[in-house]
Amino acid sequence: MIRKTYLLASLLLTCFFATKAQTSGGKLKPEQAIMDVRHYTIALNMDFATKSVSGSTVIDVIMAQPTKVLILDLMDSLHVSAVLVNGKSAPFNHKNGLITINLAKQLATGKASIKVVYAGQPRIAKNPPWDDGFTWTQDSTGHKWLAVTAEGTGGKIFYPCKDHPSDEPNEGADMFITVPKDLVVAGPGLLKGVSKKGTTATYHWQTKYSINNYSIVFNAGDYEVVKGSYKSVLGNVVSVQFYVLKYHAAQAPHFIDMVIKAAQSKERYFGEYPWPKEKLGIAETPHLGMEHQSMNAYGNKFRYSKVGGQDFDWLMFHEFGHEWWGNKVTARDWADYWIHEGIDTYADALPYLDLEGKASYIKHFKQSAFGIANKQPIVLGKDIDEASAYNNDIYVKGAYFMHTLHYVMGDSLFFQTLKGFATDSRFTYDHQNVTDDAEQYFSNAYGKSLKPLFDFYLRTTNKLEVSVKARPRDKYLITLLNIDTELPVDITTDAGTKRMTLTPKGITIESKITPVIDADGWYLKKVILE
């Protein structure tokens, strides 16, 4: 399962780095830094014949200070015909992916509304989900099928937005998507209504939760909606909705049962499903999958493996985990992308622990270590764009770091702290995070600083070096060489395996055999025998 995830990551690298000029995030523009996006209203018509869209987006904002310049992100393939600020026409120019609005009079501090009218052919995804854009296709019965992916490039693929992870619309979004009337639209939040007129149907989707801009997307197809429900860990009844192609509807009930089991598993570790007032949604897509808030994209074609003798869909489990890690707990800067992918990939290992036991869990991580490239640090600094931050190790090494943290803190404290971080209002929903926030939270729970460990594994490409020097009379001096902190380590001697505290000064032990350091592989390390 994990190796498949790492393969996805490697494929993603090729596509995302190739389109770095169209990536998301980076250093926030001063004109956008003073703009707090509160809500998006997107109203668009889909023209399958021309593969184009037309309509408008309204961006409700709060300005922190007066300004005469407003800047929004929108790709150049879409042509803006009008901009209105607080209902009045405003001059603008649109080039290099930016709509720059130069106001004749200064816009006051406080609430404002920006409406952009536009049309055109949005970027077409060449290899979704490993690059972003629209996929205009058809299913095997000939019905039109449309999917949108935007994680690497951002929502600016088809609507004007402030494309930076630090600002999510606190009051959510409304989408009015018009398609041929024989199609069904799946979107984030709740379906508020469907209005049909002539040959078309308009679907109104609404979420009131804060949402990252790349999750404000939709899919359209010849869907049947198969439903289920479950009672959350906090006692809320959560609606489960699978927008599945009609000819796959017979497979939906078993899939929903698996999704519910996944939800219950994740709730034990991370707290209640984050969007209980709306839905737990899945939409079948022509591409493999993506973590879209309350409507995860799924295209793994019901190919299951077995974990603990049970059917298991690795892709569904991974993408669904992003509802907590990425959607509820969100990085403020793409530099801290590992918070999404590393912790979620760590969570992919938990079914092995729960259903097959600790030996299976340890074996899983031992195997995954071979996928760590270690060519660059996971955290490169700050103000990083998505393409620069994205590399294979944010998955595999980020997950392995959490595995290490699990050992250092111990089972009970680690899982308690992980759940606390995912449920603490200081770090969830409207409150985005950076690596230092995670470090301080875990350090506070541990009772002493874990910063040396965070810095070592996230901000360098070093492996932990442990020196084992033989001394007379079956003695060994065991020393940490390249980290200035104390760490617990399992050491196996002729007397068995014991957890000991290693330091840069070293400790001396007695053993009739050469000590084995960290036999279960909790650390990425290099042991130097002398």
Coordinates of C-alpha atoms in Angstrom, one line a residue, residues 59-512:
I59 CA -15.0 36.9 -3.8
D60 CA -16.1 38.4 -0.5
V61 CA -13.2 39.8 1.5
I62 CA -12.2 41.8 4.5
M63 CA -9.5 44.4 3.8
A64 CA -7.1 45.0 6.7
Q65 CA -6.2 48.4 5.4
P66 CA -7.3 50.8 2.7
T67 CA -6.0 50.1 -0.8
K68 CA -6.3 51.2 -4.4
V69 CA -4.9 47.9 -5.8
L70 CA -6.5 44.5 -5.6
I71 CA -4.8 41.3 -7.0
L72 CA -6.4 38.0 -7.8
D73 CA -5.0 34.8 -9.4
L74 CA -6.6 33.4 -12.5
M75 CA -4.9 31.5 -15.3
D76 CA -4.5 33.3 -18.7
S77 CA -6.5 30.7 -20.6
L78 CA -9.7 32.3 -19.1
H79 CA -10.6 35.7 -20.5
V80 CA -12.0 38.3 -18.1
S81 CA -14.7 40.6 -19.5
A82 CA -15.7 42.6 -16.5
V83 CA -14.7 43.3 -12.8
L84 CA -17.0 44.9 -10.3
V85 CA -16.0 46.0 -6.9
N86 CA -18.9 46.5 -4.5
G87 CA -21.2 46.5 -7.5
K88 CA -19.3 49.1 -9.5
S89 CA -17.3 48.5 -12.6
A90 CA -13.6 48.7 -12.0
P91 CA -10.6 48.9 -14.4
F92 CA -8.3 45.9 -14.6
N93 CA -5.7 44.1 -16.5
H94 CA -5.2 40.3 -16.7
K95 CA -1.8 38.9 -17.6
N96 CA 0.7 36.4 -16.3
G97 CA -1.9 34.7 -14.2
L98 CA -2.9 37.8 -12.3
I99 CA -5.9 40.1 -12.3
T100 CA -4.7 43.5 -11.2
I101 CA -7.6 45.9 -10.3
N102 CA -6.5 49.6 -10.1
L103 CA -9.2 51.5 -8.4
A104 CA -9.9 55.2 -9.0
K105 CA -10.8 55.7 -5.4
Q106 CA -9.3 54.0 -2.4
L107 CA -11.1 51.0 -1.1
A108 CA -11.8 51.4 2.6
T109 CA -10.9 49.0 5.3
G110 CA -13.5 46.4 6.0
K111 CA -15.8 44.2 3.9
A112 CA -15.8 44.3 0.1
S113 CA -17.1 42.2 -2.7
I114 CA -15.3 41.6 -6.0
K115 CA -17.1 40.1 -8.9
V116 CA -15.2 38.8 -11.9
V117 CA -17.0 37.8 -15.2
Y118 CA -15.1 35.5 -17.4
A119 CA -15.1 32.7 -20.0
G120 CA -12.7 30.5 -21.8
Q121 CA -11.1 27.0 -22.0
P122 CA -9.6 26.0 -18.7
R123 CA -6.4 24.1 -18.7
I124 CA -6.8 20.5 -19.7
A125 CA -5.1 17.9 -17.4
K126 CA -2.8 15.8 -19.5
N127 CA -2.2 13.1 -16.9
P128 CA -4.6 13.6 -14.0
P129 CA -4.2 13.6 -11.0
W130 CA -0.5 14.0 -11.6
D131 CA -1.1 17.3 -13.3
D132 CA -4.0 19.7 -12.8
G133 CA -6.9 20.9 -15.0
F134 CA -10.1 19.7 -16.5
T135 CA -10.7 16.2 -17.8
W136 CA -13.4 16.2 -20.4
T137 CA -14.1 12.5 -21.2
Q138 CA -16.8 9.9 -21.2
D139 CA -17.5 6.7 -19.3
S140 CA -17.6 3.3 -20.9
T141 CA -21.3 3.7 -21.8
G142 CA -20.7 6.9 -23.7
H143 CA -22.0 9.4 -21.1
K144 CA -20.1 12.6 -20.7
W145 CA -17.8 12.7 -17.7
L146 CA -15.9 15.7 -16.2
A147 CA -13.4 15.9 -13.4
V148 CA -11.4 18.8 -12.0
T149 CA -8.0 18.5 -10.2
A150 CA -6.2 21.6 -8.8
E151 CA -4.0 20.7 -5.8
G152 CA -0.7 21.6 -7.4
T153 CA -1.8 24.7 -9.4
G154 CA -4.6 25.9 -7.2
G155 CA -8.2 27.0 -7.8
K156 CA -7.0 29.6 -10.2
I157 CA -7.3 26.9 -12.9
F158 CA -11.0 27.9 -13.3
Y159 CA -11.9 30.6 -10.8
P160 CA -10.3 33.9 -9.6
C161 CA -9.0 33.5 -6.1
K162 CA -6.2 34.3 -3.6
D163 CA -4.1 31.3 -4.3
H164 CA -2.2 30.9 -1.1
P165 CA -2.5 28.2 1.5
S166 CA -2.5 30.7 4.4
D167 CA -6.0 32.0 3.5
E168 CA -9.1 29.8 3.2
P169 CA -12.6 31.3 2.9
N170 CA -13.7 31.2 6.5
E171 CA -17.4 31.2 5.6
G172 CA -17.0 28.5 2.9
A173 CA -18.2 28.6 -0.7
D174 CA -21.2 28.2 -3.0
M175 CA -21.0 26.6 -6.4
F176 CA -23.6 26.9 -9.1
I177 CA -22.5 24.5 -11.8
T178 CA -24.6 24.1 -15.0
V179 CA -24.2 20.9 -17.0
P180 CA -26.3 18.9 -19.6
K181 CA -29.4 17.8 -17.7
D182 CA -28.5 14.1 -18.0
L183 CA -25.5 14.6 -15.8
V184 CA -25.2 14.8 -12.0
V185 CA -22.7 17.2 -10.3
A186 CA -20.8 16.2 -7.2
G187 CA -19.3 19.0 -5.1
P188 CA -18.2 20.0 -1.6
G189 CA -20.6 20.5 1.3
L190 CA -24.4 20.0 0.9
L191 CA -26.5 19.9 -2.3
K192 CA -28.8 22.8 -1.8
G193 CA -30.8 22.4 -4.9
V194 CA -31.1 21.4 -8.6
S195 CA -32.8 23.6 -11.1
K196 CA -33.5 22.3 -14.6
K197 CA -34.1 24.5 -17.6
G198 CA -34.3 23.2 -21.1
T199 CA -31.4 20.9 -21.8
T200 CA -29.4 21.9 -18.7
A201 CA -29.4 21.5 -15.0
T202 CA -27.7 23.7 -12.4
Y203 CA -26.5 22.1 -9.2
H204 CA -26.0 24.3 -6.1
W205 CA -23.4 23.0 -3.7
Q206 CA -22.7 24.9 -0.5
T207 CA -20.1 24.4 2.3
K208 CA -20.0 26.6 5.3
Y209 CA -16.7 25.2 6.6
S210 CA -13.4 26.9 5.7
I211 CA -11.9 25.0 2.7
N212 CA -8.6 25.1 0.8
N213 CA -9.0 26.5 -2.6
Y214 CA -8.0 23.4 -4.4
S215 CA -10.9 21.5 -2.8
I216 CA -13.4 23.9 -4.3
V217 CA -13.8 21.7 -7.3
F218 CA -16.5 19.5 -8.7
N219 CA -17.1 16.4 -10.8
A220 CA -20.0 15.6 -13.3
G221 CA -21.1 12.3 -14.6
D222 CA -23.8 9.8 -15.1
Y223 CA -23.9 9.2 -11.3
E224 CA -26.1 7.3 -9.0
V225 CA -26.0 8.5 -5.4
V226 CA -25.7 5.5 -3.1
K227 CA -26.0 6.5 0.6
G228 CA -25.2 5.2 4.0
S229 CA -24.5 6.7 7.4
Y230 CA -22.7 6.0 10.7
K231 CA -22.6 7.5 14.2
S232 CA -19.4 9.4 14.8
V233 CA -17.3 9.1 17.9
L234 CA -19.1 12.2 19.2
G235 CA -22.5 10.8 18.5
N236 CA -23.3 12.7 15.3
V237 CA -25.0 10.9 12.5
V238 CA -22.7 11.4 9.4
S239 CA -24.2 11.0 6.0
V240 CA -22.1 8.9 3.6
Q241 CA -22.7 9.6 -0.1
F242 CA -21.1 7.9 -3.0
Y243 CA -21.5 9.5 -6.4
V244 CA -20.8 6.4 -8.4
L245 CA -21.2 5.7 -12.1
K246 CA -24.5 4.0 -12.6
Y247 CA -23.0 0.8 -14.0
H248 CA -20.9 0.4 -10.8
A249 CA -23.7 1.0 -8.4
A250 CA -23.9 -2.6 -7.3
Q251 CA -20.3 -2.3 -5.9
A252 CA -21.1 0.8 -3.9
P253 CA -22.6 -0.7 -0.7
H254 CA -19.5 -2.8 0.0
F255 CA -17.3 0.2 -0.7
I256 CA -19.4 2.4 1.6
D257 CA -19.0 -0.2 4.4
M258 CA -15.2 0.0 3.9
V259 CA -15.4 3.8 4.0
I260 CA -17.3 3.7 7.3
K261 CA -14.7 1.3 8.8
A262 CA -12.0 3.7 7.6
A263 CA -13.9 6.6 9.2
Q264 CA -14.3 4.8 12.5
S265 CA -10.6 3.8 12.5
K266 CA -9.4 7.3 11.8
E267 CA -11.8 8.8 14.4
R268 CA -10.2 6.7 17.1
Y269 CA -6.8 8.2 16.3
F270 CA -7.7 11.7 15.1
G271 CA -11.1 12.6 16.5
E272 CA -14.5 13.0 14.8
Y273 CA -14.8 13.2 11.0
P274 CA -14.2 17.0 10.4
W275 CA -17.4 17.8 8.4
P276 CA -20.2 16.0 10.2
K277 CA -22.8 18.7 9.5
E278 CA -22.3 18.2 5.8
K279 CA -21.3 14.8 4.5
L280 CA -18.7 12.2 4.0
G281 CA -18.6 12.2 0.2
I282 CA -16.9 10.2 -2.5
A283 CA -17.1 10.8 -6.3
E284 CA -16.0 8.2 -8.9
T285 CA -13.5 9.9 -11.2
P286 CA -11.6 9.0 -14.4
H287 CA -8.4 9.8 -12.6
L288 CA -6.9 7.8 -9.7
G289 CA -7.9 10.1 -6.8
M290 CA -7.5 13.3 -4.9
E291 CA -8.3 14.6 -1.4
H292 CA -11.2 17.0 -2.0
Q293 CA -12.9 18.2 1.2
S294 CA -16.2 16.3 1.9
M295 CA -16.1 14.9 -1.7
N296 CA -13.0 12.8 -2.2
A297 CA -12.2 11.8 -5.8
Y298 CA -11.9 8.0 -6.2
G299 CA -10.8 6.2 -9.4
N300 CA -9.1 3.0 -8.1
K301 CA -11.7 0.8 -9.8
F302 CA -12.6 -1.2 -6.7
R303 CA -9.2 -2.9 -6.6
Y304 CA -8.8 -4.2 -3.1
S305 CA -6.0 -5.8 -1.2
K306 CA -6.2 -7.6 2.1
V307 CA -5.1 -6.3 5.5
G308 CA -5.9 -8.5 8.5
G309 CA -8.1 -10.7 6.2
Q310 CA -10.3 -7.7 5.3
D311 CA -10.8 -6.0 2.0
F312 CA -8.8 -2.8 1.9
D313 CA -8.5 0.0 -0.6
W314 CA -5.2 1.8 -0.1
L315 CA -6.2 4.7 -2.2
M316 CA -9.5 5.4 -0.6
F317 CA -7.9 5.1 2.9
H318 CA -5.1 7.5 2.0
E319 CA -7.1 10.2 0.3
F320 CA -9.8 10.0 3.0
G321 CA -7.2 10.6 5.6
H322 CA -6.5 14.0 4.2
E323 CA -9.9 15.1 5.6
W324 CA -7.9 15.4 8.8
W325 CA -4.4 16.0 7.5
G326 CA -4.6 18.6 4.9
N327 CA -8.2 19.7 5.1
K328 CA -8.8 20.1 8.8
V329 CA -5.1 20.5 9.9
T330 CA -3.6 22.6 7.1
A331 CA -0.2 24.0 6.4
R332 CA 0.1 27.8 6.3
D333 CA 3.1 27.6 3.9
W334 CA 3.8 24.9 1.3
A335 CA 7.2 24.6 3.0
D336 CA 5.4 22.6 5.7
Y337 CA 3.6 20.3 3.2
W338 CA 4.8 17.2 5.1
I339 CA 2.1 18.0 7.7
H340 CA -0.4 17.0 5.0
E341 CA 1.4 14.1 3.3
G342 CA 3.8 12.8 5.9
I343 CA 1.3 12.5 8.8
D344 CA -1.4 11.1 6.5
T345 CA 1.0 8.6 5.0
Y346 CA 1.9 7.6 8.6
A347 CA -1.8 7.0 9.2
D348 CA -1.8 4.6 6.3
A349 CA 0.2 2.2 8.5
L350 CA -2.2 2.1 11.3
P351 CA -4.5 -0.6 9.8
Y352 CA -1.5 -2.9 9.9
L353 CA -1.1 -2.1 13.6
D354 CA -4.8 -2.5 14.4
L355 CA -5.6 -5.5 12.2
E356 CA -2.3 -7.5 12.1
G357 CA -0.3 -6.4 15.1
K358 CA 2.9 -4.5 15.9
A359 CA 5.2 -6.8 14.1
S360 CA 3.3 -6.1 10.8
Y361 CA 3.4 -2.4 11.5
I362 CA 7.2 -2.5 12.2
K363 CA 7.8 -4.6 9.0
H364 CA 5.8 -2.0 7.0
F365 CA 8.1 0.8 8.0
K366 CA 11.3 -1.3 7.6
Q367 CA 10.2 -1.8 4.0
S368 CA 9.1 1.8 3.4
A369 CA 12.6 3.0 4.4
F370 CA 13.9 1.8 1.1
G371 CA 11.8 4.5 -0.6
I372 CA 13.5 7.4 1.2
A373 CA 15.6 9.4 -1.3
N374 CA 17.0 11.9 1.2
K375 CA 18.2 14.2 -1.6
Q376 CA 16.8 17.4 0.0
P377 CA 15.3 18.3 3.4
I378 CA 11.6 18.0 3.8
V379 CA 11.3 21.5 5.2
L380 CA 13.3 23.9 2.9
G381 CA 12.6 27.2 4.7
K382 CA 9.5 29.4 4.3
D383 CA 7.5 31.1 1.6
I384 CA 7.9 28.1 -0.7
D385 CA 5.6 27.4 -3.6
E386 CA 4.0 24.0 -4.0
A387 CA 6.1 22.7 -6.8
S388 CA 9.4 23.5 -4.9
A389 CA 8.1 21.9 -1.7
Y390 CA 6.7 18.8 -3.4
N391 CA 9.1 15.8 -3.3
N392 CA 8.8 12.1 -2.6
D393 CA 10.1 12.4 0.9
I394 CA 7.3 14.5 2.2
Y395 CA 5.4 11.3 2.1
V396 CA 7.8 8.5 3.0
K397 CA 10.3 10.3 5.2
G398 CA 7.6 12.4 6.8
A399 CA 5.8 9.2 7.7
Y400 CA 9.0 7.6 9.0
F401 CA 9.6 10.7 11.1
M402 CA 6.2 10.2 12.8
H403 CA 7.1 6.5 13.3
T404 CA 10.3 7.7 15.1
L405 CA 8.3 10.2 17.2
H406 CA 6.0 7.3 18.1
Y407 CA 8.9 5.4 19.5
V408 CA 10.5 8.3 21.3
M409 CA 7.2 9.4 23.0
G410 CA 5.8 5.9 23.6
D411 CA 2.5 4.5 22.5
S412 CA 0.1 6.1 24.9
L413 CA 1.5 9.6 24.9
F414 CA 2.2 9.7 21.1
F415 CA -1.3 8.8 20.1
Q416 CA -2.8 11.0 22.7
T417 CA -0.8 13.9 21.4
L418 CA -1.4 13.2 17.8
K419 CA -5.2 13.2 18.4
G420 CA -4.8 16.3 20.5
F421 CA -3.1 18.2 17.6
A422 CA -5.9 17.1 15.2
T423 CA -8.7 18.3 17.6
D424 CA -7.2 21.4 19.2
S425 CA -9.0 24.5 17.9
R426 CA -5.7 26.4 17.8
F427 CA -4.5 24.2 15.0
T428 CA -7.6 23.3 13.0
Y429 CA -10.1 24.7 10.5
D430 CA -9.4 28.4 10.2
H431 CA -6.0 28.1 12.0
Q432 CA -3.2 26.9 9.7
N433 CA 0.1 25.6 10.9
V434 CA 3.8 25.5 10.3
T435 CA 6.3 22.9 11.4
D436 CA 7.2 24.9 14.5
D437 CA 3.6 24.7 15.7
A438 CA 3.7 20.9 15.5
E439 CA 7.1 20.7 17.2
Q440 CA 6.1 22.9 20.1
Y441 CA 2.8 21.0 20.6
F442 CA 4.6 17.6 20.7
S443 CA 7.4 19.0 22.8
N444 CA 5.0 20.4 25.4
A445 CA 3.3 17.0 25.6
Y446 CA 6.6 15.2 25.9
G447 CA 7.8 17.5 28.7
K448 CA 11.1 18.4 27.0
S449 CA 12.2 19.8 23.7
L450 CA 11.9 17.7 20.6
K451 CA 13.2 20.5 18.4
P452 CA 16.6 18.8 17.8
L453 CA 14.8 15.7 16.5
F454 CA 12.4 17.7 14.3
D455 CA 15.2 19.8 12.9
F456 CA 17.4 16.7 12.3
Y457 CA 14.9 14.7 10.4
L458 CA 12.9 17.4 8.7
R459 CA 15.5 20.2 8.0
T460 CA 18.5 18.0 7.1
T461 CA 19.2 14.9 5.1
N462 CA 21.3 13.3 7.8
K463 CA 20.8 9.9 9.2
L464 CA 21.3 9.3 12.9
E465 CA 24.9 8.1 13.4
V466 CA 25.5 5.7 16.3
S467 CA 29.1 4.7 17.2
V468 CA 29.6 1.3 18.8
K469 CA 33.2 0.9 20.1
A470 CA 34.5 -2.3 21.6
R471 CA 36.3 -2.1 24.9
P472 CA 38.2 -4.6 27.1
R473 CA 36.3 -7.2 29.1
D474 CA 33.1 -7.3 26.9
K475 CA 32.4 -3.6 27.3
Y476 CA 31.1 -1.3 24.6
L477 CA 30.9 2.4 24.4
I478 CA 27.8 3.5 22.5
T479 CA 27.6 7.2 21.4
L480 CA 25.3 9.5 19.4
L481 CA 27.6 11.2 16.9
N482 CA 25.7 13.8 15.0
I483 CA 22.8 15.1 17.1
D484 CA 23.0 17.2 20.3
T485 CA 20.3 15.6 22.4
E486 CA 19.5 12.5 24.3
L487 CA 17.4 9.8 22.6
P488 CA 15.9 6.5 23.8
V489 CA 17.2 3.5 21.7
D490 CA 16.5 -0.2 21.8
I491 CA 19.8 -2.0 22.3
T492 CA 20.0 -5.8 22.0
T493 CA 22.8 -7.6 24.0
D494 CA 23.3 -11.2 25.2
A495 CA 20.8 -10.3 28.0
G496 CA 18.0 -9.3 25.6
T497 CA 16.7 -6.0 24.3
K498 CA 16.5 -3.0 26.5
R499 CA 15.4 0.6 25.9
M500 CA 18.4 2.8 26.9
T501 CA 19.1 6.5 26.7
L502 CA 21.9 7.4 24.4
T503 CA 23.8 10.7 24.5
P504 CA 26.6 12.5 22.6
K505 CA 28.9 11.6 25.6
G506 CA 28.1 8.0 25.2
I507 CA 27.2 5.2 27.6
T508 CA 29.1 2.0 28.4
I509 CA 27.3 -1.4 28.5
E510 CA 28.4 -5.0 28.9
S511 CA 27.6 -7.7 26.4
K512 CA 29.1 -11.0 25.3

